[in-house]
XYZ file of C-alpha atoms in Angstrom:
263
model
C -45.402 -0.778 97.272
C -43.182 -0.229 99.911
C -44.018 -2.239 103.270
C -42.665 -0.380 105.827
C -44.377 1.594 107.500
C -43.954 5.569 107.705
C -45.528 8.895 109.019
C -47.094 11.252 107.239
C -44.463 14.481 107.375
C -45.719 17.650 107.721
C -44.061 21.331 106.734
C -42.091 22.691 109.604
C -43.647 26.030 110.427
C -41.671 28.874 111.367
C -44.428 31.362 110.328
C -45.499 31.744 114.379
C -48.730 29.718 113.958
C -46.938 26.351 114.752
C -44.230 25.657 117.197
C -41.925 24.077 115.543
C -39.518 26.013 112.419
C -36.758 25.961 110.565
C -33.999 25.981 113.272
C -32.625 28.922 112.090
C -36.027 30.682 112.443
C -36.827 32.353 116.272
C -40.089 30.988 117.200
C -40.661 34.218 119.490
C -40.018 36.025 115.668
C -43.314 35.050 113.488
C -44.139 35.380 109.960
C -46.550 38.186 110.469
C -44.956 40.170 113.200
C -41.902 40.757 110.865
C -44.499 41.353 107.913
C -45.734 44.496 110.811
C -42.720 45.895 111.852
C -40.311 46.011 107.772
C -40.498 49.221 106.059
C -39.316 46.546 102.861
C -39.854 43.352 101.746
C -38.610 41.956 98.557
C -37.865 37.756 96.989
C -35.046 37.770 94.660
C -30.739 36.397 94.738
C -27.899 37.748 96.489
C -25.817 38.954 93.683
C -22.478 39.168 95.216
C -21.644 40.070 98.889
C -19.083 42.119 100.768
C -16.998 40.254 102.039
C -17.565 37.228 100.295
C -18.651 34.176 102.328
C -15.272 32.519 103.525
C -13.807 35.601 103.656
C -13.253 37.252 107.619
C -16.265 36.561 110.161
C -18.589 35.704 107.632
C -21.439 35.816 110.228
C -20.107 40.282 111.714
C -21.140 42.501 108.295
C -22.076 42.352 105.177
C -23.521 44.397 102.609
C -24.792 42.459 99.619
C -26.692 42.844 95.554
C -29.874 41.685 95.666
C -31.549 40.505 92.068
C -35.207 41.636 92.990
C -37.892 39.484 91.657
C -40.744 40.969 93.044
C -41.084 43.792 96.616
C -44.074 42.650 98.482
C -44.416 45.307 100.390
C -42.567 48.344 100.433
C -42.158 51.216 97.293
C -41.190 48.807 94.529
C -37.973 48.110 94.754
C -35.124 48.789 91.548
C -34.562 45.144 90.006
C -30.379 45.469 91.410
C -31.144 46.185 95.611
C -28.367 46.509 97.198
C -28.323 45.790 101.197
C -26.761 45.596 104.435
C -26.926 42.381 106.801
C -25.501 43.065 111.009
C -24.065 40.743 112.955
C -26.000 38.303 112.870
C -26.742 34.704 112.990
C -26.171 33.527 109.255
C -24.190 34.319 106.463
C -24.542 35.838 103.377
C -23.520 34.352 99.807
C -23.696 34.653 96.207
C -26.148 32.952 94.441
C -23.887 31.094 92.960
C -21.830 29.926 95.299
C -24.569 28.384 97.542
C -23.741 25.209 99.318
C -26.111 23.228 101.418
C -25.496 24.972 104.975
C -28.418 26.003 105.790
C -27.345 29.625 107.754
C -25.831 29.954 104.599
C -28.613 32.714 103.310
C -27.690 32.786 99.281
C -32.312 34.607 98.000
C -35.861 33.700 99.062
C -37.794 36.377 101.277
C -35.679 39.443 102.632
C -37.005 41.558 105.361
C -35.553 45.043 105.887
C -36.069 47.813 107.056
C -34.023 51.554 105.821
C -31.434 52.312 107.406
C -28.565 55.446 106.921
C -27.483 54.425 102.980
C -28.922 51.485 102.382
C -32.091 48.620 103.624
C -30.476 46.890 105.937
C -32.413 42.770 106.509
C -33.002 42.386 110.139
C -34.988 40.064 112.326
C -33.389 36.315 113.672
C -32.945 36.345 110.049
C -33.489 38.442 107.292
C -33.177 35.992 104.651
C -36.220 33.378 104.663
C -35.249 30.364 102.770
C -37.358 28.257 104.076
C -39.126 25.659 101.694
C -42.792 27.342 102.635
C -41.092 30.686 103.580
C -43.036 32.099 99.956
C -46.645 31.293 100.495
C -46.052 31.845 104.830
C -45.347 36.204 103.684
C -47.924 35.809 100.785
C -50.425 34.536 103.470
C -49.424 37.255 105.694
C -49.453 39.766 103.875
C -52.884 39.258 103.100
C -54.065 39.348 106.530
C -54.810 35.335 106.728
C -52.549 32.828 109.226
C -49.389 32.540 107.483
C -49.594 28.838 107.353
C -51.936 26.795 105.148
C -54.948 25.167 107.845
C -55.264 21.458 107.242
C -58.522 20.771 105.597
C -61.909 20.595 107.967
C -63.838 17.047 108.395
C -66.105 17.857 106.249
C -64.366 18.732 103.289
C -62.238 15.028 104.691
C -65.668 13.072 104.134
C -66.137 15.154 100.906
C -63.165 13.840 99.051
C -63.879 10.478 100.865
C -67.264 10.640 99.315
C -65.503 11.642 95.991
C -62.413 9.339 95.433
C -61.853 6.398 93.727
C -59.015 5.618 95.432
C -57.655 6.165 98.450
C -53.826 6.427 99.157
C -51.149 6.610 102.240
C -48.010 7.468 99.958
C -44.436 9.245 99.207
C -44.886 11.683 96.535
C -41.770 14.014 94.765
C -42.797 16.258 91.641
C -41.898 16.075 87.975
C -38.729 18.061 87.932
C -39.727 18.517 84.119
C -42.956 20.920 85.343
C -41.800 22.513 87.427
C -44.934 25.597 88.645
C -42.351 27.658 91.652
C -38.781 26.866 92.928
C -37.034 27.964 96.625
C -33.321 28.071 97.031
C -34.104 25.001 99.451
C -36.870 22.912 97.249
C -38.484 23.420 93.322
C -42.143 22.160 93.459
C -43.811 21.046 90.414
C -48.145 20.321 89.772
C -47.315 16.357 88.596
C -45.721 13.744 90.399
C -45.122 10.425 91.464
C -47.000 8.705 93.750
C -44.786 5.335 95.655
C -47.751 3.610 97.227
C -47.245 2.562 101.085
C -50.684 1.836 102.059
C -54.079 1.562 100.334
C -56.644 3.158 102.750
C -59.621 2.384 99.537
C -59.682 0.241 95.753
C -56.232 -0.592 94.773
C -53.151 1.253 93.827
C -50.263 -0.302 91.705
C -47.210 1.844 91.905
C -44.741 3.619 91.338
C -47.598 6.325 89.730
C -47.637 9.419 87.747
C -50.474 11.546 88.902
C -51.733 15.120 88.701
C -53.278 18.519 91.140
C -56.695 18.794 90.265
C -57.858 22.126 90.205
C -57.079 24.032 93.116
C -59.339 27.266 95.242
C -57.276 30.837 93.984
C -55.568 31.858 97.216
C -52.283 34.340 98.253
C -49.784 31.919 98.374
C -51.517 29.234 96.943
C -51.785 25.268 98.069
C -49.261 22.780 97.299
C -47.739 20.815 94.857
C -45.784 18.373 94.952
C -41.880 18.044 96.035
C -39.067 17.985 94.046
C -35.322 17.048 94.650
C -37.207 15.313 98.417
C -40.394 13.013 99.009
C -43.022 14.130 100.893
C -45.854 11.232 102.757
C -49.087 12.368 102.977
C -52.971 10.966 102.328
C -54.259 11.367 98.800
C -57.688 11.014 97.834
C -57.635 10.285 93.691
C -59.997 10.720 90.259
C -59.682 7.632 88.262
C -62.194 8.232 85.850
C -58.625 9.779 83.131
C -56.302 10.588 84.052
C -55.279 9.544 88.025
C -56.032 13.279 89.374
C -55.474 14.210 93.055
C -58.934 15.888 94.752
C -56.514 17.549 97.468
C -57.504 20.958 97.967
C -55.135 21.007 100.889
C -51.883 19.344 101.669
C -52.092 15.920 101.588
C -49.652 15.684 104.389
C -51.409 17.557 106.223
C -53.852 14.041 106.928
C -53.599 11.190 108.203
C -54.053 7.987 107.542
C -55.879 7.517 110.639
C -58.532 10.115 109.541
C -59.037 8.505 106.862
C -59.615 4.643 108.385
C -61.930 6.763 111.292
C -64.586 7.942 108.030
C -64.420 5.028 106.285
C -65.596 2.819 108.993
Protein backbone atom coordinates (compact mmCIF):
# COMPACT_ATOMS: atom_id res chain seq x y z
CA UNK A 1 0.00 0.00 0.00
CA UNK A 2 1.26 3.45 -0.81
CA UNK A 3 2.34 5.55 2.11
CA UNK A 4 2.09 8.95 0.47
CA UNK A 5 -1.08 11.00 0.52
CA UNK A 6 -2.96 12.01 -2.60
CA UNK A 7 -6.08 13.84 -3.54
CA UNK A 8 -8.84 12.52 -5.74
CA UNK A 9 -8.56 13.73 -9.30
CA UNK A 10 -11.65 15.07 -10.98
CA UNK A 11 -11.77 15.09 -14.76
CA UNK A 12 -11.20 18.56 -16.14
CA UNK A 13 -14.42 20.11 -17.34
CA UNK A 14 -14.63 21.86 -20.68
CA UNK A 15 -18.30 21.08 -21.02
CA UNK A 16 -19.57 24.39 -19.76
CA UNK A 17 -20.92 22.98 -16.50
CA UNK A 18 -17.82 23.86 -14.48
CA UNK A 19 -15.09 26.45 -14.32
CA UNK A 20 -12.03 24.45 -15.45
CA UNK A 21 -11.24 22.52 -18.57
CA UNK A 22 -9.12 21.56 -21.49
CA UNK A 23 -6.44 24.24 -21.80
CA UNK A 24 -7.42 24.79 -25.43
CA UNK A 25 -11.13 25.15 -24.72
CA UNK A 26 -12.87 28.47 -24.35
CA UNK A 27 -15.18 28.27 -21.29
CA UNK A 28 -17.42 30.84 -23.00
CA UNK A 29 -18.29 28.10 -25.53
CA UNK A 30 -19.97 25.34 -23.49
CA UNK A 31 -20.52 22.10 -25.35
CA UNK A 32 -24.36 22.37 -25.29
CA UNK A 33 -24.06 25.71 -27.09
CA UNK A 34 -21.69 24.23 -29.70
CA UNK A 35 -24.09 21.31 -30.22
CA UNK A 36 -26.99 23.71 -30.77
CA UNK A 37 -25.07 25.82 -33.31
CA UNK A 38 -23.46 22.97 -35.29
CA UNK A 39 -24.79 21.81 -38.65
CA UNK A 40 -22.69 18.65 -38.55
CA UNK A 41 -20.88 16.80 -35.74
CA UNK A 42 -18.81 13.71 -36.52
CA UNK A 43 -16.18 11.58 -34.83
CA UNK A 44 -13.14 10.29 -36.67
CA UNK A 45 -9.46 10.75 -37.45
CA UNK A 46 -7.58 12.99 -39.86
CA UNK A 47 -5.85 11.18 -42.74
CA UNK A 48 -4.22 14.17 -44.48
CA UNK A 49 -3.94 17.95 -44.23
CA UNK A 50 -2.95 20.86 -46.48
CA UNK A 51 -0.70 22.48 -45.58
CA UNK A 52 0.81 19.64 -43.59
CA UNK A 53 2.04 20.08 -40.03
CA UNK A 54 5.23 22.10 -40.15
CA UNK A 55 4.57 23.49 -43.63
CA UNK A 56 3.96 27.22 -43.59
CA UNK A 57 1.77 28.74 -40.89
CA UNK A 58 0.26 25.69 -39.20
CA UNK A 59 -2.17 27.90 -37.26
CA UNK A 60 -3.47 29.44 -40.47
CA UNK A 61 -6.23 28.02 -42.67
CA UNK A 62 -5.99 24.33 -43.54
CA UNK A 63 -7.97 21.74 -45.43
CA UNK A 64 -8.16 18.15 -44.24
CA UNK A 65 -9.74 14.79 -44.85
CA UNK A 66 -11.47 12.97 -42.00
CA UNK A 67 -11.97 9.22 -41.88
CA UNK A 68 -15.42 9.34 -40.29
CA UNK A 69 -16.30 6.91 -37.51
CA UNK A 70 -19.81 8.17 -36.73
CA UNK A 71 -22.15 11.08 -37.43
CA UNK A 72 -23.55 12.51 -34.20
CA UNK A 73 -25.60 15.37 -35.68
CA UNK A 74 -26.65 16.26 -39.22
CA UNK A 75 -27.02 14.22 -42.39
CA UNK A 76 -24.87 11.05 -42.39
CA UNK A 77 -21.37 12.00 -43.49
CA UNK A 78 -19.45 9.97 -46.09
CA UNK A 79 -16.66 7.67 -44.94
CA UNK A 80 -14.17 10.29 -46.14
CA UNK A 81 -15.12 13.89 -45.40
CA UNK A 82 -13.26 16.98 -46.62
CA UNK A 83 -13.29 19.93 -44.22
CA UNK A 84 -11.69 23.33 -43.81
CA UNK A 85 -10.19 24.98 -40.75
CA UNK A 86 -9.96 28.76 -40.45
CA UNK A 87 -7.07 30.57 -38.79
CA UNK A 88 -7.14 29.36 -35.21
CA UNK A 89 -5.23 28.67 -31.99
CA UNK A 90 -4.70 25.01 -32.95
CA UNK A 91 -3.59 23.07 -36.02
CA UNK A 92 -4.62 19.84 -37.73
CA UNK A 93 -2.23 16.97 -38.26
CA UNK A 94 -2.43 13.56 -39.93
CA UNK A 95 -3.20 10.97 -37.23
CA UNK A 96 -0.21 8.92 -38.42
CA UNK A 97 2.02 11.82 -37.35
CA UNK A 98 0.19 12.87 -34.21
CA UNK A 99 2.23 14.32 -31.39
CA UNK A 100 1.71 15.12 -27.75
CA UNK A 101 1.32 18.82 -28.53
CA UNK A 102 -1.99 19.89 -26.99
CA UNK A 103 -2.55 22.31 -29.89
CA UNK A 104 -2.23 19.53 -32.48
CA UNK A 105 -5.57 17.96 -33.39
CA UNK A 106 -5.55 14.59 -35.18
CA UNK A 107 -8.95 13.20 -34.26
CA UNK A 108 -11.87 13.26 -31.87
CA UNK A 109 -15.19 15.09 -32.15
CA UNK A 110 -15.36 17.52 -35.09
CA UNK A 111 -17.84 20.42 -34.75
CA UNK A 112 -18.72 21.84 -38.15
CA UNK A 113 -20.87 24.39 -39.93
CA UNK A 114 -21.88 24.36 -43.56
CA UNK A 115 -19.63 26.65 -45.52
CA UNK A 116 -18.64 26.91 -49.17
CA UNK A 117 -17.35 23.75 -50.77
CA UNK A 118 -16.74 21.91 -47.50
CA UNK A 119 -17.93 22.00 -43.88
CA UNK A 120 -15.88 24.36 -41.72
CA UNK A 121 -14.68 23.82 -38.16
CA UNK A 122 -15.95 26.45 -35.76
CA UNK A 123 -15.51 27.43 -32.15
CA UNK A 124 -12.33 28.05 -30.22
CA UNK A 125 -11.23 24.42 -30.67
CA UNK A 126 -13.29 22.84 -33.44
CA UNK A 127 -11.80 19.38 -32.85
CA UNK A 128 -12.42 18.13 -29.32
CA UNK A 129 -9.97 15.40 -28.34
CA UNK A 130 -10.15 15.61 -24.56
CA UNK A 131 -10.52 12.14 -23.03
CA UNK A 132 -14.08 12.90 -21.86
CA UNK A 133 -15.22 14.73 -25.01
CA UNK A 134 -17.13 11.80 -26.51
CA UNK A 135 -19.13 11.37 -23.30
CA UNK A 136 -19.81 15.10 -22.98
CA UNK A 137 -21.08 15.41 -26.56
CA UNK A 138 -23.23 12.28 -26.28
CA UNK A 139 -24.91 13.67 -23.18
CA UNK A 140 -25.37 17.17 -24.63
CA UNK A 141 -26.89 15.69 -27.80
CA UNK A 142 -29.36 13.79 -25.60
CA UNK A 143 -30.39 17.00 -23.86
CA UNK A 144 -28.59 16.17 -20.62
CA UNK A 145 -25.99 18.18 -18.71
CA UNK A 146 -22.72 17.49 -20.51
CA UNK A 147 -20.85 16.18 -17.47
CA UNK A 148 -22.03 13.34 -15.30
CA UNK A 149 -23.19 14.48 -11.87
CA UNK A 150 -21.25 13.17 -8.88
CA UNK A 151 -22.90 10.44 -6.81
CA UNK A 152 -25.60 11.64 -4.44
CA UNK A 153 -25.43 11.21 -0.68
CA UNK A 154 -28.05 8.46 -0.95
CA UNK A 155 -25.93 6.62 -3.52
CA UNK A 156 -22.87 6.87 -1.29
CA UNK A 157 -24.81 5.55 1.72
CA UNK A 158 -26.03 2.61 -0.37
CA UNK A 159 -22.50 1.79 -1.57
CA UNK A 160 -21.11 2.08 1.96
CA UNK A 161 -23.67 -0.46 3.19
CA UNK A 162 -23.13 -2.84 0.25
CA UNK A 163 -19.33 -2.74 0.00
CA UNK A 164 -17.14 -5.29 1.76
CA UNK A 165 -14.11 -3.04 1.26
CA UNK A 166 -13.81 0.67 0.54
CA UNK A 167 -10.45 1.97 -0.57
CA UNK A 168 -8.95 5.21 -1.74
CA UNK A 169 -6.66 4.04 -4.51
CA UNK A 170 -4.87 4.82 -7.75
CA UNK A 171 -6.42 3.02 -10.71
CA UNK A 172 -5.07 2.11 -14.13
CA UNK A 173 -6.88 0.23 -16.87
CA UNK A 174 -5.96 -3.07 -18.48
CA UNK A 175 -4.52 -2.34 -21.94
CA UNK A 176 -5.73 -5.76 -23.08
CA UNK A 177 -9.41 -5.02 -22.43
CA UNK A 178 -9.94 -1.57 -23.94
CA UNK A 179 -13.60 -0.78 -24.62
CA UNK A 180 -13.31 2.83 -25.83
CA UNK A 181 -10.47 4.93 -27.20
CA UNK A 182 -9.91 8.64 -27.64
CA UNK A 183 -6.91 10.41 -29.17
CA UNK A 184 -5.66 11.10 -25.65
CA UNK A 185 -6.65 8.09 -23.56
CA UNK A 186 -8.02 4.54 -23.73
CA UNK A 187 -10.57 3.16 -21.25
CA UNK A 188 -11.09 -0.39 -20.00
CA UNK A 189 -13.72 -2.18 -17.87
CA UNK A 190 -10.98 -3.96 -15.90
CA UNK A 191 -7.92 -2.58 -14.21
CA UNK A 192 -5.56 -2.53 -11.26
CA UNK A 193 -5.98 -0.72 -7.96
CA UNK A 194 -3.01 0.38 -5.91
CA UNK A 195 -4.41 1.11 -2.43
CA UNK A 196 -3.50 4.39 -0.76
CA UNK A 197 -5.86 4.18 2.22
CA UNK A 198 -8.34 1.53 3.31
CA UNK A 199 -11.50 3.24 4.56
CA UNK A 200 -13.43 0.04 5.32
CA UNK A 201 -11.94 -3.44 5.57
CA UNK A 202 -8.52 -4.32 4.23
CA UNK A 203 -7.07 -4.58 0.73
CA UNK A 204 -3.51 -5.67 0.04
CA UNK A 205 -2.38 -4.48 -3.32
CA UNK A 206 -1.95 -3.87 -6.09
CA UNK A 207 -4.98 -5.97 -7.07
CA UNK A 208 -6.84 -6.68 -10.31
CA UNK A 209 -10.49 -5.57 -10.29
CA UNK A 210 -13.41 -5.41 -12.68
CA UNK A 211 -16.14 -2.78 -13.01
CA UNK A 212 -19.59 -3.94 -11.99
CA UNK A 213 -22.81 -3.47 -14.03
CA UNK A 214 -23.47 0.13 -15.04
CA UNK A 215 -26.71 1.97 -15.83
CA UNK A 216 -27.40 2.55 -19.51
CA UNK A 217 -27.15 6.24 -20.34
CA UNK A 218 -25.83 8.43 -23.16
CA UNK A 219 -22.06 8.62 -23.02
CA UNK A 220 -21.79 5.77 -20.53
CA UNK A 221 -20.59 6.15 -16.96
CA UNK A 222 -16.93 5.48 -16.10
CA UNK A 223 -14.07 3.14 -16.87
CA UNK A 224 -10.43 2.61 -15.90
CA UNK A 225 -7.99 4.96 -17.70
CA UNK A 226 -5.26 2.96 -19.43
CA UNK A 227 -2.37 5.33 -20.13
CA UNK A 228 -2.45 7.23 -16.83
CA UNK A 229 -3.57 6.45 -13.32
CA UNK A 230 -6.41 8.28 -11.64
CA UNK A 231 -7.17 8.34 -7.94
CA UNK A 232 -10.59 7.91 -6.39
CA UNK A 233 -12.67 6.00 -3.86
CA UNK A 234 -13.61 2.45 -4.91
CA UNK A 235 -16.39 0.41 -3.28
CA UNK A 236 -15.63 -3.31 -3.62
CA UNK A 237 -17.62 -6.53 -3.54
CA UNK A 238 -15.21 -9.29 -2.51
CA UNK A 239 -17.67 -12.21 -2.62
CA UNK A 240 -16.19 -13.49 -5.86
CA UNK A 241 -14.01 -11.72 -8.39
CA UNK A 242 -13.10 -8.33 -6.93
CA UNK A 243 -15.77 -6.02 -8.37
CA UNK A 244 -16.10 -2.24 -8.13
CA UNK A 245 -19.76 -1.45 -7.48
CA UNK A 246 -19.50 2.31 -8.20
CA UNK A 247 -22.05 3.38 -10.79
CA UNK A 248 -20.62 6.91 -10.93
CA UNK A 249 -17.00 7.91 -11.33
CA UNK A 250 -14.78 6.91 -8.37
CA UNK A 251 -12.76 10.13 -8.80
CA UNK A 252 -15.91 12.10 -8.01
CA UNK A 253 -15.84 10.68 -4.47
CA UNK A 254 -13.51 11.98 -1.77
CA UNK A 255 -12.28 10.00 1.25
CA UNK A 256 -13.66 12.76 3.49
CA UNK A 257 -17.22 12.08 2.28
CA UNK A 258 -16.89 8.38 3.04
CA UNK A 259 -15.27 8.83 6.45
CA UNK A 260 -18.23 11.01 7.49
CA UNK A 261 -20.67 8.26 6.48
CA UNK A 262 -18.67 5.59 8.31
CA UNK A 263 -18.76 7.42 11.66
